Amino acid sequence: MNKRRGLRFLGGLAILALLLAGLDWLFPLPPVPPASPVVLAADGSVLHAYLSPDQKWRLPAQLRDITPTLRKALVAKEDRWFYWHPGINPVALLQAAARNALGRGRRTGASTITMQVARLLEPKERTVGGKLQEMLRALQLEAHYSKDEILQLYLNLVPYGSNVEGVKSAALLYYGQPPHYLSLAQTVTLTIVPNNPTGLTPGRHNAALLAARNKWLRRLGAQGVFPARDIENALLEPLLARRQSAPQLAPHLSRRLVQDFYRQRAALSPLAGGNGGVTSTLVRAKQAKAEDLTRHYVRRLAPLGITQAAVLVVNNRTRAVEAYVGSADFRDVLNQGQVDGIRAVRSPGSTLKPLLYAVALDRGLVTPKRVLPDVPTNFGGFRPENFDKRCNGEVTLERALAFSLNIPAVHVLQQVGVGEFAQQLRRAGFRTVARQAPQLGLSTILGGCGASLEELVGVYAALANGGRCQPLRFSAPSGAAAPAPETRLVSEASAFLVTDILSQLVRPDLPVGYENALRLPRIAWKTGTSYGRRDAWSIGYNRHYTIGVWVGNFGGQGAPALTGTDVATPLLFDLFNTLSYNDGGEWYAPPKELDFRLVCPVSGQVPGEHCPDQVMDYFLPGVSDVRRCEHQQEVFVSADGAVSYCRVCLPAAGYRRVLYPNFTPEVLAFKAAQGLPHAVRPPHNPACAVVRSDDADTQAPRILSPTPNAEYALERGNSQQLQLRCAAANDVRRVYWYANDRFVQAAAPTEAVFIRPAAGPLKISCADDHGRNTDVQVLVQRL
């Protein structure tokens, strides 16, 4: 009999459970209102908050925001049996019913915290039927959520006047602090406002709120909830609550992260996992300081016609972005402040040169002391110029990089290959370059491609990390996410050599007044200026940080003062002085892959037999070029120095050996045009019977003008002429010009000749006095 009763009892419980489950399924809990999108700093503090989709400030509070003080004050005030009842308090209900029926005392509804959550989720009229529904919903909430989660829901939904909901929103908007930073008096104040959010709105009714706060403080003290000493101190604390602006730091990155994160989720529940928002990698103090420095710096540039700047600060060890300033002022509509200068694609100017030289070092094409030509050169119609419009003849690689010379960089890019360099940029994450790759040419190294500050800072961060490239991190990784893999962009040795050059103290790109920055932490940095002075760049790094600065106008307008040296670098120095001032003098050490060798100072190559002077230079064993220097050639000349001889026509006596410089034709032409003294090889013995054709291809004159395969439009009836100009070997005395195989004129190798060609195809030929010849084809049009 007892067994049968037990089975009936269990069956009844099962039926009841099924009934309740069915009712729960038929009448699900109402959805939790969407929270305000929030972007957090790396330490969890709120950087930027947005209104929720229903235009409320409803910042999601997490369990860590519910301090013991807040928990005790709230439970003691609202529902002291909260942790014991199942969602409704039967004793309180009976007491309230008795008071209401007898008309004694204050009318109450005996609502528990859980019942208040039910009303906040599903507002209803205060009737007996509404109260019964609240009670049922309270039981349902208790079945679905833990006590802490119900408390969290309550604190996220309680009203605080106007469009402010939730204790975290109230703490930030009325006190400017998160809940766990509040004092006892401030915490108790926030537990009182929801009882009368209209009449006790902080900042509007502070006198009434102060009286209510003190009343509740005394009551909580009498109940022994808090120590008497703490209550006394809290009663003495003034009430300074006032409405403040929502946190608005890092607006560009916040918009970027919110768009990326919430694209997958329509809204964020206050009970969602994680931190109730997007956790960025930004460091709040550094972000605030970078924004202040940028805003005030750009204000000083306004008279120069410069209105915007962008700054990116990266931690080299973690690749985490610690400061992200997309513009000088996000609210500056007139100057397009909402444009994100970090991601905007601009001309990079000369900022890609360090990567190019690092690639060339890895290919064994150059070393720091390798001498490069810095003379006017025609690269198939492309004639680059240095920023100061001057040429230096021949310079070492380290000088070419330190002084950001354009012509040597184009020479190196021609050796490396545009395709190879573009591939390196693609590996570094340059998305625009990847799309432009088929159209890129030698101008790429001078800014003839598109790049963003984010991409450029990524390259310099790779140099700062020994050539290892890894995507920058803007948000905290999820628990299961694996870190992005590293890519070996350049070797550690070439990265060190480039860093060593960029960290030289004597630099032409030190800004005006740099003496005031003598306490600057040691950094390696590079500047860049785009064509038309539309973009000024300055990017630097040390062991700890890589910082990139762009200055200009989002509308693309140029300004005479807009250069990387004078405009962008001062802000870079300010940022390093502020963010990396106490980082110590730790610097890079030469990697074991590097070694030293003696080289000729004239060419930078391994010394040959005619290289009496030698200097020390870094090189990569097994990689760097080991060809012997040939900057001087031994020539047999007559006793009077009038003619030179080859081995065939060398007389038995009456000659001597003389060393002559072995300049390239372009360098020789430059020296002649500049009137620079240099030894000239005498003409070859005219009586020699040998036809010298072995070097006809390499020593033939190079036609510098006109450009091969170019089209020239000359005005009809005008006196416009076409210039003929060449570069010849140093043993050439005369050259002979031909147009369509008709003789034009004989001239000195450095002399310019002018002709008036007819319209149509034109063949220009140049022969030297050794019989070596070069042809080019052009097309002439008369307009």
CSV table of C-alpha atoms in Angstrom, one decimal, residues 424-622:
chain,number,residue,atom,x,y,z
A,424,GLN,CA,56.8,41.6,-49.7
A,425,LEU,CA,54.2,44.3,-49.1
A,426,ARG,CA,51.4,41.8,-49.6
A,427,ARG,CA,53.0,39.5,-47.1
A,428,ALA,CA,53.1,42.5,-44.7
A,429,GLY,CA,49.3,42.9,-45.1
A,430,PHE,CA,49.1,45.8,-47.6
A,431,ARG,CA,45.7,45.2,-49.1
A,432,THR,CA,45.7,48.2,-51.5
A,433,VAL,CA,49.1,47.2,-52.9
A,434,ALA,CA,47.8,43.7,-53.5
A,435,ARG,CA,45.0,45.1,-55.7
A,436,GLN,CA,47.4,47.6,-57.4
A,437,ALA,CA,50.2,45.1,-58.0
A,438,PRO,CA,49.8,44.8,-61.8
A,439,GLN,CA,50.0,48.6,-62.2
A,440,LEU,CA,52.9,49.3,-59.8
A,441,GLY,CA,56.2,50.6,-61.1
A,442,LEU,CA,59.4,52.1,-59.8
A,443,SER,CA,57.5,55.1,-58.4
A,444,THR,CA,56.2,52.7,-55.7
A,445,ILE,CA,59.1,53.4,-53.4
A,446,LEU,CA,58.4,57.1,-53.6
A,447,GLY,CA,54.8,56.9,-52.6
A,448,GLY,CA,53.3,55.7,-55.9
A,449,CYS,CA,51.0,53.2,-54.2
A,450,GLY,CA,48.3,53.2,-51.5
A,451,ALA,CA,48.9,52.5,-47.9
A,452,SER,CA,47.3,53.2,-44.5
A,453,LEU,CA,48.9,54.2,-41.2
A,454,GLU,CA,47.8,50.8,-39.8
A,455,GLU,CA,49.8,48.9,-42.5
A,456,LEU,CA,52.9,51.1,-42.2
A,457,VAL,CA,53.0,50.8,-38.5
A,458,GLY,CA,52.7,47.0,-38.9
A,459,VAL,CA,55.9,47.1,-41.1
A,460,TYR,CA,57.9,49.1,-38.6
A,461,ALA,CA,56.7,46.9,-35.7
A,462,ALA,CA,58.1,44.0,-37.7
A,463,LEU,CA,61.5,45.8,-37.9
A,464,ALA,CA,61.2,46.5,-34.2
A,465,ASN,CA,60.7,42.7,-33.6
A,466,GLY,CA,63.7,41.5,-35.7
A,467,GLY,CA,61.8,41.2,-39.0
A,468,ARG,CA,58.9,39.1,-37.7
A,469,CYS,CA,55.5,40.4,-38.9
A,470,GLN,CA,52.3,39.7,-37.1
A,471,PRO,CA,48.8,41.3,-37.5
A,472,LEU,CA,48.2,44.1,-35.0
A,473,ARG,CA,45.7,43.3,-32.2
A,474,PHE,CA,42.9,45.7,-31.5
A,475,SER,CA,40.7,43.6,-29.3
A,476,ALA,CA,41.3,41.1,-26.6
A,477,PRO,CA,41.4,37.5,-27.9
A,478,SER,CA,38.6,35.1,-27.0
A,479,GLY,CA,39.5,32.2,-24.8
A,480,ALA,CA,39.7,29.7,-27.6
A,481,ALA,CA,41.2,31.9,-30.3
A,482,ALA,CA,44.8,31.0,-31.2
A,483,PRO,CA,47.2,33.9,-31.7
A,484,ALA,CA,47.8,35.0,-35.3
A,485,PRO,CA,50.9,33.3,-36.8
A,486,GLU,CA,54.1,35.2,-37.3
A,487,THR,CA,55.6,35.8,-40.8
A,488,ARG,CA,59.3,36.3,-41.4
A,489,LEU,CA,59.3,39.5,-43.4
A,490,VAL,CA,63.0,40.1,-43.4
A,491,SER,CA,66.0,38.6,-41.5
A,492,GLU,CA,66.9,39.7,-38.0
A,493,ALA,CA,70.3,40.9,-39.4
A,494,SER,CA,68.8,43.2,-42.0
A,495,ALA,CA,66.2,44.5,-39.6
A,496,PHE,CA,69.1,45.4,-37.2
A,497,LEU,CA,71.1,47.1,-39.9
A,498,VAL,CA,68.1,49.3,-40.9
A,499,THR,CA,67.3,50.1,-37.3
A,500,ASP,CA,71.0,51.0,-36.7
A,501,ILE,CA,70.8,53.5,-39.6
A,502,LEU,CA,67.4,55.0,-38.6
A,503,SER,CA,68.6,55.6,-35.0
A,504,GLN,CA,71.5,57.8,-36.0
A,505,LEU,CA,71.6,61.0,-33.9
A,506,VAL,CA,72.7,63.2,-36.8
A,507,ARG,CA,69.7,63.3,-39.1
A,508,PRO,CA,68.5,65.8,-41.6
A,509,ASP,CA,64.9,65.1,-40.6
A,510,LEU,CA,65.3,66.3,-37.0
A,511,PRO,CA,62.6,69.0,-36.7
A,512,VAL,CA,63.2,72.6,-36.0
A,513,GLY,CA,63.9,73.1,-32.3
A,514,TYR,CA,64.8,69.5,-31.8
A,515,GLU,CA,67.3,70.7,-29.1
A,516,ASN,CA,64.4,70.8,-26.8
A,517,ALA,CA,64.0,67.0,-27.2
A,518,LEU,CA,67.5,66.0,-26.2
A,519,ARG,CA,66.0,63.8,-23.5
A,520,LEU,CA,64.1,61.9,-26.0
A,521,PRO,CA,64.2,58.1,-25.5
A,522,ARG,CA,66.4,56.5,-28.1
A,523,ILE,CA,64.3,55.6,-31.1
A,524,ALA,CA,64.7,54.7,-34.8
A,525,TRP,CA,62.4,56.7,-37.0
A,526,LYS,CA,61.6,57.6,-40.6
A,527,THR,CA,59.7,60.4,-42.1
A,528,GLY,CA,57.8,60.7,-45.4
A,529,THR,CA,56.1,63.3,-47.5
A,530,SER,CA,53.8,62.5,-50.3
A,531,TYR,CA,53.7,64.3,-53.7
A,532,GLY,CA,52.2,67.7,-53.5
A,533,ARG,CA,52.8,67.9,-49.7
A,534,ARG,CA,49.4,66.3,-49.0
A,535,ASP,CA,50.6,63.8,-46.4
A,536,ALA,CA,53.3,64.0,-43.7
A,537,TRP,CA,54.4,60.8,-42.0
A,538,SER,CA,56.7,60.1,-39.1
A,539,ILE,CA,57.0,56.6,-37.8
A,540,GLY,CA,59.4,55.5,-35.0
A,541,TYR,CA,60.1,52.6,-32.7
A,542,ASN,CA,62.2,51.3,-29.9
A,543,ARG,CA,62.3,48.1,-27.9
A,544,HIS,CA,58.9,48.8,-26.3
A,545,TYR,CA,56.7,50.8,-28.8
A,546,THR,CA,56.1,51.5,-32.4
A,547,ILE,CA,54.3,54.9,-32.9
A,548,GLY,CA,53.0,56.1,-36.3
A,549,VAL,CA,51.9,59.7,-37.0
A,550,TRP,CA,50.1,61.0,-40.0
A,551,VAL,CA,49.4,64.7,-40.5
A,552,GLY,CA,47.5,66.4,-43.3
A,553,ASN,CA,43.9,67.1,-44.5
A,554,PHE,CA,41.3,64.5,-45.1
A,555,GLY,CA,40.2,66.5,-48.1
A,556,GLY,CA,43.5,65.9,-49.7
A,557,GLN,CA,44.6,69.6,-49.8
A,558,GLY,CA,48.3,70.1,-49.7
A,559,ALA,CA,50.1,72.8,-47.6
A,560,PRO,CA,53.6,74.3,-48.1
A,561,ALA,CA,54.6,73.5,-44.6
A,562,LEU,CA,53.3,69.9,-44.7
A,563,THR,CA,56.5,67.7,-44.5
A,564,GLY,CA,57.2,64.7,-42.4
A,565,THR,CA,60.3,66.4,-40.9
A,566,ASP,CA,58.8,69.7,-39.7
A,567,VAL,CA,55.1,68.7,-39.1
A,568,ALA,CA,54.8,65.0,-38.2
A,569,THR,CA,58.0,64.4,-36.3
A,570,PRO,CA,57.5,66.9,-33.4
A,571,LEU,CA,54.2,65.1,-32.5
A,572,LEU,CA,56.1,61.7,-32.7
A,573,PHE,CA,58.7,63.0,-30.3
A,574,ASP,CA,56.0,64.3,-27.9
A,575,LEU,CA,54.4,60.9,-27.9
A,576,PHE,CA,57.6,59.0,-27.2
A,577,ASN,CA,58.5,61.5,-24.5
A,578,THR,CA,55.2,61.0,-22.9
A,579,LEU,CA,54.6,57.2,-23.3
A,580,SER,CA,58.1,55.9,-23.3
A,581,TYR,CA,60.0,58.3,-21.1
A,582,ASN,CA,61.0,55.9,-18.3
A,583,ASP,CA,61.6,52.8,-20.5
A,584,GLY,CA,65.4,52.9,-20.0
A,585,GLY,CA,68.1,52.7,-22.5
A,586,GLU,CA,67.6,49.1,-23.7
A,587,TRP,CA,68.6,48.8,-27.3
A,588,TYR,CA,69.1,46.2,-30.0
A,589,ALA,CA,72.3,44.1,-30.1
A,590,PRO,CA,73.8,42.9,-33.4
A,591,PRO,CA,72.5,39.4,-34.1
A,592,LYS,CA,74.9,36.5,-34.6
A,593,GLU,CA,74.2,36.3,-38.3
A,594,LEU,CA,76.1,39.6,-38.8
A,595,ASP,CA,79.8,40.0,-39.2
A,596,PHE,CA,82.3,42.7,-40.1
A,597,ARG,CA,84.6,43.0,-43.2
A,598,LEU,CA,86.9,45.6,-44.7
A,599,VAL,CA,85.5,47.3,-47.8
A,600,CYS,CA,86.7,50.0,-50.2
A,601,PRO,CA,85.2,53.4,-49.1
A,602,VAL,CA,84.8,54.5,-52.7
A,603,SER,CA,82.5,51.6,-53.8
A,604,GLY,CA,81.6,49.7,-50.6
A,605,GLN,CA,82.8,46.5,-52.2
A,606,VAL,CA,85.4,44.0,-51.2
A,607,PRO,CA,88.7,45.8,-51.7
A,608,GLY,CA,90.5,45.1,-55.0
A,609,GLU,CA,94.2,45.5,-55.9
A,610,HIS,CA,93.8,49.2,-56.4
A,611,CYS,CA,92.0,50.0,-53.1
A,612,PRO,CA,94.6,51.4,-50.7
A,613,ASP,CA,92.0,52.8,-48.2
A,614,GLN,CA,89.7,50.5,-46.4
A,615,VAL,CA,86.8,50.9,-43.9
A,616,MET,CA,84.9,48.5,-41.7
A,617,ASP,CA,81.4,47.4,-42.8
A,618,TYR,CA,78.7,45.0,-41.7
A,619,PHE,CA,77.8,42.1,-44.0
A,620,LEU,CA,75.8,38.9,-44.0
A,621,PRO,CA,78.2,36.0,-44.5
A,622,GLY,CA,77.1,33.7,-47.4
